[in-house]
Tab-separated table of C-alpha atoms in Angstrom:
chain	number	residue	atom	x	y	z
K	1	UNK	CA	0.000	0.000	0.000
K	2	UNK	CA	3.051	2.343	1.153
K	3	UNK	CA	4.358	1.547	-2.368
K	4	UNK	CA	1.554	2.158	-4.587
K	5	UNK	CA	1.099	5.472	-2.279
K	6	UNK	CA	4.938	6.478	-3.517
K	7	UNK	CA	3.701	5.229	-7.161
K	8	UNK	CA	1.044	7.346	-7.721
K	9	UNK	CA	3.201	10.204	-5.893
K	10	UNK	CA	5.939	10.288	-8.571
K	11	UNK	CA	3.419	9.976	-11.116
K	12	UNK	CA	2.147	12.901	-9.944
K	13	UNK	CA	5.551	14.800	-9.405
K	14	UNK	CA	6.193	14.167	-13.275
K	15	UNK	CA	2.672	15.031	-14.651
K	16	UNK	CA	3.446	18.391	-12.777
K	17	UNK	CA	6.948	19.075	-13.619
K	18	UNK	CA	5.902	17.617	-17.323
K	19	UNK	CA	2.716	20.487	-16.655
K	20	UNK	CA	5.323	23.444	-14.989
K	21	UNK	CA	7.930	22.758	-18.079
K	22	UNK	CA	5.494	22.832	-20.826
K	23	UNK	CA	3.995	25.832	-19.345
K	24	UNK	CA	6.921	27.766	-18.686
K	25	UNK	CA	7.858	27.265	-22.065
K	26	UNK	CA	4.668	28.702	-23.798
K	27	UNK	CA	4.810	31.639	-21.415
K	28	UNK	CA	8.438	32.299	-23.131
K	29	UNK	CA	6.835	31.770	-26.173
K	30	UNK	CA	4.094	34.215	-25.181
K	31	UNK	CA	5.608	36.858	-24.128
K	32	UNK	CA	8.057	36.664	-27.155
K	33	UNK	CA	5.449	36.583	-29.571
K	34	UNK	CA	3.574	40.055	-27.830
K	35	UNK	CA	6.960	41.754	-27.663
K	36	UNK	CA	7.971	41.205	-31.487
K	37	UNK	CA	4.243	42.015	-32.215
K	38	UNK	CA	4.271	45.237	-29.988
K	39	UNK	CA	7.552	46.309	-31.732
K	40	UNK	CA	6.527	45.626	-35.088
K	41	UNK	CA	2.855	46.669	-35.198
K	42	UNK	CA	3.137	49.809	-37.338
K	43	UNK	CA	5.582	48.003	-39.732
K	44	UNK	CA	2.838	45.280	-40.108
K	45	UNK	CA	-0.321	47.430	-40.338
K	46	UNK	CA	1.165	49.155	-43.235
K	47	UNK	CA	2.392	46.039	-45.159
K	48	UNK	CA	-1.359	44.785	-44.441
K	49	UNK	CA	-2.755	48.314	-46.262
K	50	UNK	CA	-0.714	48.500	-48.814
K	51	UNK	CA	-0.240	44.809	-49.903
K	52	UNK	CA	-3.060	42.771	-48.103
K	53	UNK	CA	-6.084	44.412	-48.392
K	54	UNK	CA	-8.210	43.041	-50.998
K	55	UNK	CA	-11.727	42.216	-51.346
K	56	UNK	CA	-11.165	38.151	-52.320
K	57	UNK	CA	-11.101	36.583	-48.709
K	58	UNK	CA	-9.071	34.039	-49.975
K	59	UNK	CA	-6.460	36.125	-51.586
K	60	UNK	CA	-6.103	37.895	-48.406
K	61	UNK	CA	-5.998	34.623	-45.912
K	62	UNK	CA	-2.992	33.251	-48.694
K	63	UNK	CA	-1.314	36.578	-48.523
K	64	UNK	CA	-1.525	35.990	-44.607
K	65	UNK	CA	-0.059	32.638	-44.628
K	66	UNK	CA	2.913	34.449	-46.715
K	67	UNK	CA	3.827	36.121	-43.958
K	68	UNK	CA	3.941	33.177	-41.784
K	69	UNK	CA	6.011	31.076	-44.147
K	70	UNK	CA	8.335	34.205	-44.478
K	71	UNK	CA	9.146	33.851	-40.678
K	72	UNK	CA	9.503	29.901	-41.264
K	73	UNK	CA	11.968	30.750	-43.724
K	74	UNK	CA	13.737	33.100	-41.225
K	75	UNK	CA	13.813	30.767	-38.070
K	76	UNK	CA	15.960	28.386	-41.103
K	77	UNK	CA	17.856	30.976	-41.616
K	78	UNK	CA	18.718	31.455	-37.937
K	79	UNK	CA	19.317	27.920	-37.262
K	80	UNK	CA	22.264	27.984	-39.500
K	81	UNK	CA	23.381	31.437	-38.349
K	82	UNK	CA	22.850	30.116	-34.436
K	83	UNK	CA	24.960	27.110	-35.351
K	84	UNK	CA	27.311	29.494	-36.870
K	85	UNK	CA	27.585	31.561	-33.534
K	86	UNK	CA	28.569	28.468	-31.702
K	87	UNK	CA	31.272	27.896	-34.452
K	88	UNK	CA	32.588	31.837	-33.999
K	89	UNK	CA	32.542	31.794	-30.258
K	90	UNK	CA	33.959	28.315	-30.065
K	91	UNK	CA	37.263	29.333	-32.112
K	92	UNK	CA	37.168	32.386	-29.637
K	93	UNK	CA	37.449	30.264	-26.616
K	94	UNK	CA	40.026	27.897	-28.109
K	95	UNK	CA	38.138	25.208	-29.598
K	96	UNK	CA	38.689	23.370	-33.020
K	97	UNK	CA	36.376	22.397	-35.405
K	98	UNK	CA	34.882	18.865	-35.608
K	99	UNK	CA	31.543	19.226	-37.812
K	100	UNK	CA	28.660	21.201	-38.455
K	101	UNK	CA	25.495	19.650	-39.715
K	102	UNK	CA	22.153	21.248	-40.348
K	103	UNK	CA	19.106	18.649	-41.064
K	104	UNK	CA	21.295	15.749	-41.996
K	105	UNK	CA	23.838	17.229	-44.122
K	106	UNK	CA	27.000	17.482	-42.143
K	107	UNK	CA	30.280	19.304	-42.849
K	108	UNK	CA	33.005	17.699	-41.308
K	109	UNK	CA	37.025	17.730	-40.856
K	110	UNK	CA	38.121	14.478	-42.739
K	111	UNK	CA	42.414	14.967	-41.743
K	112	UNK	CA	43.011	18.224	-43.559
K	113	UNK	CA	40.316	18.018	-45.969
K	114	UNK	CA	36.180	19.113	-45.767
K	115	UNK	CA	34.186	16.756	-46.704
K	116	UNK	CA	30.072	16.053	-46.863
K	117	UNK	CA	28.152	13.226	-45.128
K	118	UNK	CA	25.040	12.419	-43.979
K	119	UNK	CA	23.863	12.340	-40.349
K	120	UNK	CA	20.671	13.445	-38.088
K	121	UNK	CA	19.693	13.313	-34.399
K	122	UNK	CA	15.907	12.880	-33.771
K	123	UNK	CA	14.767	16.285	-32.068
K	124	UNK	CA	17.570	18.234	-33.172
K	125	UNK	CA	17.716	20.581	-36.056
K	126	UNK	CA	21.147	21.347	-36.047
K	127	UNK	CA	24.653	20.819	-34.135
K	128	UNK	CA	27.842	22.198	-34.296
K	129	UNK	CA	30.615	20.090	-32.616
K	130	UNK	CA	33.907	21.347	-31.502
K	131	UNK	CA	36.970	19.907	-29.801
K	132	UNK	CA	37.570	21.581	-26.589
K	133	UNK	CA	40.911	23.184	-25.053
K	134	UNK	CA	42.821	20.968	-22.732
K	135	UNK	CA	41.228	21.304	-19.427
K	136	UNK	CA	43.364	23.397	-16.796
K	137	UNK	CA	43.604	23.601	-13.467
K	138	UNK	CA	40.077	21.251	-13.479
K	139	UNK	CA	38.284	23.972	-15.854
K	140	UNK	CA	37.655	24.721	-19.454
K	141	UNK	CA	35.839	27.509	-21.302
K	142	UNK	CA	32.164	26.668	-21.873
K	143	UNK	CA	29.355	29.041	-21.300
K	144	UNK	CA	30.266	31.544	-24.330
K	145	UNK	CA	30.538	28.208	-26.960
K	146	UNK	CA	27.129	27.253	-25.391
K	147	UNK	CA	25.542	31.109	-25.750
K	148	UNK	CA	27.334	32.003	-29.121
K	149	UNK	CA	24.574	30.565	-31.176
K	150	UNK	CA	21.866	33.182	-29.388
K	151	UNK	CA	24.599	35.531	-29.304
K	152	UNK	CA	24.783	35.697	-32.876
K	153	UNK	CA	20.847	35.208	-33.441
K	154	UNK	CA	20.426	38.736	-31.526
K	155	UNK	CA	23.196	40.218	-33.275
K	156	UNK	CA	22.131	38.980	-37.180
K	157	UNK	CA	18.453	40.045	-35.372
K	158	UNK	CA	19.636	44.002	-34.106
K	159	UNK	CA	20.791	44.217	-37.761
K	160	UNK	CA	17.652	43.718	-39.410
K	161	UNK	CA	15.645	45.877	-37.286
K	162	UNK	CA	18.604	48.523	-37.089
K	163	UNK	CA	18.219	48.720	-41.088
K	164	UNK	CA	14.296	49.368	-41.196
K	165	UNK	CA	14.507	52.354	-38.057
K	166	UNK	CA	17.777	54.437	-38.943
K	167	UNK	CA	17.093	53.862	-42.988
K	168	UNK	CA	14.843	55.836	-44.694
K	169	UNK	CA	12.776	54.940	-48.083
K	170	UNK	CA	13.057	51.270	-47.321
K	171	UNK	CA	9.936	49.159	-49.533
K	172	UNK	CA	7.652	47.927	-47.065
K	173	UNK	CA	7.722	44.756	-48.452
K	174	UNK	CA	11.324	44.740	-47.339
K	175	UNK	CA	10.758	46.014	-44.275
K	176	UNK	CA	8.145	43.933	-43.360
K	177	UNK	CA	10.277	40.468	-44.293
K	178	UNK	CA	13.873	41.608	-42.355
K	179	UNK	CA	11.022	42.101	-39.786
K	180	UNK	CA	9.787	39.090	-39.849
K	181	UNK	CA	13.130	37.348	-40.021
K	182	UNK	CA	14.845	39.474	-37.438
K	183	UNK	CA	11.744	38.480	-35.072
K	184	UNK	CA	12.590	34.645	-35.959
K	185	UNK	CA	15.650	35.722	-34.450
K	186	UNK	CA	14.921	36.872	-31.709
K	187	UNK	CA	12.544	33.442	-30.821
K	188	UNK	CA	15.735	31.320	-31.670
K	189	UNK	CA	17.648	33.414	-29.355
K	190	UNK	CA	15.450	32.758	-26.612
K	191	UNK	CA	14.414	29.969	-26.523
K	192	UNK	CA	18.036	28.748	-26.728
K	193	UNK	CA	19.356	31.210	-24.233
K	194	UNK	CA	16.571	31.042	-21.590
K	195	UNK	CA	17.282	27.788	-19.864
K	196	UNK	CA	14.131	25.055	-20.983
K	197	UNK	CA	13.814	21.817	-22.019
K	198	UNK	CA	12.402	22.089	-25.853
K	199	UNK	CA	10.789	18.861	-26.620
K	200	UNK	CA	12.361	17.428	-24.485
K	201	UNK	CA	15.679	18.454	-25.184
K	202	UNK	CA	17.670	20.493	-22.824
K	203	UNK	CA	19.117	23.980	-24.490
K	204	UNK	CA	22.208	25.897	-24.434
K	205	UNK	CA	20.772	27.757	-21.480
K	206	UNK	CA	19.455	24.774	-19.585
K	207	UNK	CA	22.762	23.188	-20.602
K	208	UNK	CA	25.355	26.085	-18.827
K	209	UNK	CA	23.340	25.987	-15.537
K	210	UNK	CA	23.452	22.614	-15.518
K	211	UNK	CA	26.769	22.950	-15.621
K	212	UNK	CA	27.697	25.792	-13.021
K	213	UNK	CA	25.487	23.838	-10.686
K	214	UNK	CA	27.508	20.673	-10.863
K	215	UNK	CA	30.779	19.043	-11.544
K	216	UNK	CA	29.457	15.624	-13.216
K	217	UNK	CA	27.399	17.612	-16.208
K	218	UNK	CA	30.747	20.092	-16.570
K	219	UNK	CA	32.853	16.491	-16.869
K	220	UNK	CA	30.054	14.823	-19.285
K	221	UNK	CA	29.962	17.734	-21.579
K	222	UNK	CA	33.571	18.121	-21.955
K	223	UNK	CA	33.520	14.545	-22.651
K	224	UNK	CA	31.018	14.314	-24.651
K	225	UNK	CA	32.872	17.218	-27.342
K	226	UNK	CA	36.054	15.483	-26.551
K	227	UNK	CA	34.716	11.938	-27.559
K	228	UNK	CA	32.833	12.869	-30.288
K	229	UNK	CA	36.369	14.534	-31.600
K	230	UNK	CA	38.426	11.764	-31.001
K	231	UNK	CA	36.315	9.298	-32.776
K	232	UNK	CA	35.391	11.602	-35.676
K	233	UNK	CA	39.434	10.711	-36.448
K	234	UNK	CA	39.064	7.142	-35.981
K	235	UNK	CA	39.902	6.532	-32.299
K	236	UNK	CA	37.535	3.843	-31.235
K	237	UNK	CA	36.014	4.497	-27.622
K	238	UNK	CA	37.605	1.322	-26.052
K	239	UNK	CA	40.744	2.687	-26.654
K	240	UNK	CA	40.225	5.393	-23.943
K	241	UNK	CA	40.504	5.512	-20.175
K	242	UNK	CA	36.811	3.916	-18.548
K	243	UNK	CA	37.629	5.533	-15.973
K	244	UNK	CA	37.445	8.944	-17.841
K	245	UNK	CA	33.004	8.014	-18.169
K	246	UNK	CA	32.675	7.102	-14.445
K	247	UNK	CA	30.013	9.115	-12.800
K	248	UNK	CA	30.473	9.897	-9.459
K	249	UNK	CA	28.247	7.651	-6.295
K	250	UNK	CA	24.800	9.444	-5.955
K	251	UNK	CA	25.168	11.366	-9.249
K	252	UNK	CA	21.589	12.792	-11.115
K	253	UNK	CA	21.083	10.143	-14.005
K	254	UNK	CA	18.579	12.689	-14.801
K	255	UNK	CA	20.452	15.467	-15.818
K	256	UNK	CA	20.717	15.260	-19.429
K	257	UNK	CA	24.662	15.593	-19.646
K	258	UNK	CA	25.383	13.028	-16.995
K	259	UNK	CA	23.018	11.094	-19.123
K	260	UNK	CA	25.085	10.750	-21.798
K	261	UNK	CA	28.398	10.546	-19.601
K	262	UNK	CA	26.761	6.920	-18.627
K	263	UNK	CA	25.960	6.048	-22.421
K	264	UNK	CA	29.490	6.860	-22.932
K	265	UNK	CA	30.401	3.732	-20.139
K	266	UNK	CA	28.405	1.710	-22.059
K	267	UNK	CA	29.646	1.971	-25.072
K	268	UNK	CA	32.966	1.370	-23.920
K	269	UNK	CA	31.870	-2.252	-22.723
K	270	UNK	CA	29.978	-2.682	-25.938
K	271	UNK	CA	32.889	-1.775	-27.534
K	272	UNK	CA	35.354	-4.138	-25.708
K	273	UNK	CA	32.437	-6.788	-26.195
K	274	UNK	CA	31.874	-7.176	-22.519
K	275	UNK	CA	28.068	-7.562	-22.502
K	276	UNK	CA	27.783	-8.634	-18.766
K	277	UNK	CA	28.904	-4.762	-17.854
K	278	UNK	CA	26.976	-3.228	-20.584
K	279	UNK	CA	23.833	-4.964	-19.344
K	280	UNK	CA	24.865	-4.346	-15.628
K	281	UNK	CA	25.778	-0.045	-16.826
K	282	UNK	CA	22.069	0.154	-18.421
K	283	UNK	CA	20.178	-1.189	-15.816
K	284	UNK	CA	21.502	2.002	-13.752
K	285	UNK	CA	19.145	3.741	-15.557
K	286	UNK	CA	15.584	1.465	-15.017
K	287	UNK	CA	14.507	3.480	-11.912
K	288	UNK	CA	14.670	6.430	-13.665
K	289	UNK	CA	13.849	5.209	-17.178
K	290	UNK	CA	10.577	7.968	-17.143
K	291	UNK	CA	11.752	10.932	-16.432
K	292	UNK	CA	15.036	10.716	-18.580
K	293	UNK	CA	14.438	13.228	-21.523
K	294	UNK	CA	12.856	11.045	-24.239
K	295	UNK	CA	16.149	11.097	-26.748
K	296	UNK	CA	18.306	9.720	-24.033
K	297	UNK	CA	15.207	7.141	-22.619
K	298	UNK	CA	15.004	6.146	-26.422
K	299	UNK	CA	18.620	5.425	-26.826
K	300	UNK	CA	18.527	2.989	-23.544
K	301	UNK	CA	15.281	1.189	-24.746
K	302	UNK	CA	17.342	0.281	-28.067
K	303	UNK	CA	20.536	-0.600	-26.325
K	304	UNK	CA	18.386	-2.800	-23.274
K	305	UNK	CA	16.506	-4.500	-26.613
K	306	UNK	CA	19.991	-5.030	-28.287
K	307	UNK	CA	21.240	-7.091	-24.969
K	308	UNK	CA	17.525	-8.882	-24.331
K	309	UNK	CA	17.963	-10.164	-28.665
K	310	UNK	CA	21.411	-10.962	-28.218
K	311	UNK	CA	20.797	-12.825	-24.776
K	312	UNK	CA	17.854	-15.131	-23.711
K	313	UNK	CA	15.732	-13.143	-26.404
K	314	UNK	CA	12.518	-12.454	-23.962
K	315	UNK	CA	9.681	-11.857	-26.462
K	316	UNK	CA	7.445	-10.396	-24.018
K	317	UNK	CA	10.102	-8.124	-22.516
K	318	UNK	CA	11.538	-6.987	-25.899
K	319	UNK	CA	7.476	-6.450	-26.823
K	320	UNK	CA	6.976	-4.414	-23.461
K	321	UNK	CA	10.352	-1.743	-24.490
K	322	UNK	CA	9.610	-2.011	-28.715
K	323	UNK	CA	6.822	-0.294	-28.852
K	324	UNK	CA	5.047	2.818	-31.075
K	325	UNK	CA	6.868	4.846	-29.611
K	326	UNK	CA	10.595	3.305	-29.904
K	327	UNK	CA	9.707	2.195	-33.534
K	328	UNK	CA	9.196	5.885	-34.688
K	329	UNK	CA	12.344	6.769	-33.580
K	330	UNK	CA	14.456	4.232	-35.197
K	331	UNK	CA	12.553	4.965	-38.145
K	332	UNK	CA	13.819	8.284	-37.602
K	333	UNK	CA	17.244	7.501	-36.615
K	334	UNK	CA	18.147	6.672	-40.800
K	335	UNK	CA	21.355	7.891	-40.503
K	336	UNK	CA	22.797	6.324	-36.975
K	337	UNK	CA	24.245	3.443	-37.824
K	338	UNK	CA	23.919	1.512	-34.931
K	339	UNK	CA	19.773	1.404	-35.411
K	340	UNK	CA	21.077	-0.724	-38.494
K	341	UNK	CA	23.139	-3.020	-35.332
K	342	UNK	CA	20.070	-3.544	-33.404
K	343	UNK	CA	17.503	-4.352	-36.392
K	344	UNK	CA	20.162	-6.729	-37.546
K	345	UNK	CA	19.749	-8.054	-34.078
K	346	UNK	CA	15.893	-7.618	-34.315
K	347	UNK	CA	15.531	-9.784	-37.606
K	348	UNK	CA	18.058	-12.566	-36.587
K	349	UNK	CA	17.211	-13.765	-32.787
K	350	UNK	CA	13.799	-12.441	-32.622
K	351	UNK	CA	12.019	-13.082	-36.312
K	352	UNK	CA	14.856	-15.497	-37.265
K	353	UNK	CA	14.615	-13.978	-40.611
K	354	UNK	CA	18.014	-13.951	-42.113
K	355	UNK	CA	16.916	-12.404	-45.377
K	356	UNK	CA	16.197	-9.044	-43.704
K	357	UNK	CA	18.943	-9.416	-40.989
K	358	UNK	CA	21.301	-9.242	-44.323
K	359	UNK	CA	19.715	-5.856	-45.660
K	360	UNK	CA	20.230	-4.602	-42.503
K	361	UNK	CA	23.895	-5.576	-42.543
K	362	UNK	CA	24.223	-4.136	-46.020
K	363	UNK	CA	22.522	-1.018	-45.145
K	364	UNK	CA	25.083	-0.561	-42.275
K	365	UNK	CA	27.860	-1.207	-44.752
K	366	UNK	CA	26.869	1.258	-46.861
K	367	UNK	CA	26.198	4.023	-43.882
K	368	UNK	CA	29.589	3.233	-42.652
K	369	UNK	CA	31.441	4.340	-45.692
K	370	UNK	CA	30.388	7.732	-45.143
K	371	UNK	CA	29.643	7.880	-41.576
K	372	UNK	CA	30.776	11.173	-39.914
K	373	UNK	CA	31.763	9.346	-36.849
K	374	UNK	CA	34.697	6.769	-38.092
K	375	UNK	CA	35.398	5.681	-34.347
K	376	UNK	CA	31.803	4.667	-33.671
K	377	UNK	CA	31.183	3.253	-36.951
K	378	UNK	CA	34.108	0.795	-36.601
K	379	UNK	CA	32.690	-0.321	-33.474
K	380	UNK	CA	29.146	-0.819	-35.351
K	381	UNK	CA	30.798	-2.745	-38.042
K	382	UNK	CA	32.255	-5.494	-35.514
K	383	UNK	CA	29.433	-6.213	-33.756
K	384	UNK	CA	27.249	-6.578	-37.049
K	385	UNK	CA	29.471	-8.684	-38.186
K	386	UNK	CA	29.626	-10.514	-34.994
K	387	UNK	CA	25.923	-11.075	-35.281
K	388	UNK	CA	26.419	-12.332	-38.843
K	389	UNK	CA	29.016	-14.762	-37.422
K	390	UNK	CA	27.061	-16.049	-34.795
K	391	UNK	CA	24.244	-16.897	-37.255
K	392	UNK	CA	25.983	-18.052	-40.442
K	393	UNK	CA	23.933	-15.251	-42.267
């Protein structure tokens, strides 16, 4: 009874903070939306006279949703541009380039060349990754490479509405779109730089108090750049220190960054093929499994399925994690190689169909030949092939 009275308590404590989160974000949203609209209200009601009005209702309502793909347009605009800040201030705080991506196509450092690949992260509409400095004296330069991106949004932002007040004679047609863009600005901006959880997705401001606040997220998210680097060049993940991804006793699981500093453990047993640790490093995560942001609780699902197939292959357990849900977002995940790894796995212990375990295996041939990641992709190809071993496919 005590237990189903502590049940229904954290149910409630997440419906609330789920309630508090998604409210505090549309009040951002809000008050963004009345400030640009404040601001920009003559600039609009003179667009709408001169270029609106019209006596066809429907030529008018189009004309409307013109304006509203124009600031689509502009929040595109600004994604690249708030990428681009984090590039700027990350050379400014003594980082290196690694990639940039935006959608799936990624730019990346290939040795001294630039090349194009393909990659995408559920949830995320762009990333720019960066090698950080050394650390020294147990501290490294983060908060500006985490703001740059809204830093630069408000800047490219000022611009535009610096060009329609202090410039006379400007169309307003042209006015009315740097308006429009500039105010797409200023939403990226904020809802980057004000700390929330987007989707479920921590932001850059969610991201820096995180790691003020503690010493495990600081650690993750230096690793995290740092890992990502060294296995863009080819170093596999096994060939680091483990003791380099160990969280400290009592550490939040739930904070996003020392989230992925356990995923990082993990992979280094999956990459030394150690399954009993791997299985023992993702169970860490089962009493917390709901309230882990839903790209992180995703990721463990697949991984726990991957180690249920490859194990005593519980139908009803791998049924209870593979569900809507988890399906959409391998679907999703296209470019991440290792979603070819666990389908692989999916087709050959659970369906024991070989024919689609092998277009699986292809598929993640094919990805791995261009995979931005070579370090990770390596790893993928072993234990595909391992799979392919083990069944004679």
């Amino acid at each position: 009874m005590i237990n189903e009275k502590k049940e229904i308590t954290k149910k409630g404590n997440k419906k609330k903070s789920n309630f508090l989160s998604g409210l505090m974000f549309l009040v951002v949203c809000g008050a963004i939306g009345a400030g640009i609209g404040f601001l920009s209200a003559s600039y609009f009601k003179s667009f709408m006279d001169t270029y609106i009005k019209s006596d066809n209702f429907f030529w008018e309502l189009l004309k409307y949703y013109g304006l509203i793909l124009i600031f689509f347009l502009g929040y595109i605009i600004h994604i690249i541009i708030h990428e681009a800040g984090h590039l700027l201030f990350g050379f400014m705080s003594g980082y290196s380039f690694v990639s940039f991506r935006i959608g799936s196509l990624t730019i990346i450092k290939d040795k001294d060349k630039i090349s194009y690949k393909k990659f995408g992260i559920p949830g995320t509409a762009g990333q720019c990754l960066m090698m950080p400095p050394e650390i020294k004296d147990g501290r490294y330069p983060f908060i500006m490479y985490n703001y740059g991106g809204g830093i630069m949004n408000l800047i490219v932002a000022g611009a535009g509405i610096l060009l329609v007040v202090l410039i006379e004679g400007i169309p307003v047609l042209i006015s009315t779109i740097l308006i429009l863009i500039s105010a797409a600005g200023i939403f990226a901006a904020l809802t980057n730089i004000i700390p929330l959880k987007v989707g479920g997705i921590s932001n850059d401001g969610y991201n820096v108090i995180s790691m003020l606040k503690d010493e495990d997220a600081r650690r993750g998210f230096y690793l995290q750049l740092r890992v990502n680097g060294l296995q863009s060049q080819g170093m596999r993940i096994k060939d680091m220190e483990l003791e380099e991804f160990k969280l400290n006793e009592g550490s939040n699981l739930l904070n996003p960054l020392n989230s992925s500093l356990k995923l990082m453990e993990y992979n280094w047993y999956l990459d030394n093929m150690d399954f009993t640790r791997a299985r023992r490093c993702i169970e860490d995560f089962t009493p917390w499994i709901n309230k882990i942001i839903p790209l992180y609780r995703n990721e463990i699902n697949c991984e726990k399925m991957f180690l249920e197939l490859i194990g005593d292959c519980n139908k009803e357990f791998i049924d209870s994690i593979y569900d809507k849900n988890l399906k959409k977002y391998i679907k999703a995940s296209k470019f991440m190689i290792g979603k070819k790894r666990i389908m692989m796995a999916y087709e050959t212990f659970y369906n024991n169909n070989n024919e689609k375990a092998l277009g699986y295996y292809e598929e993640a041939i094919k990805l791995s030949e261009k995979y931005p990641v070579k370090g990770d992709a390596e790893m993928e190809l072993m234990l595909v092939n391992w799979i392919k071993k083990m069944r004679n496919i």
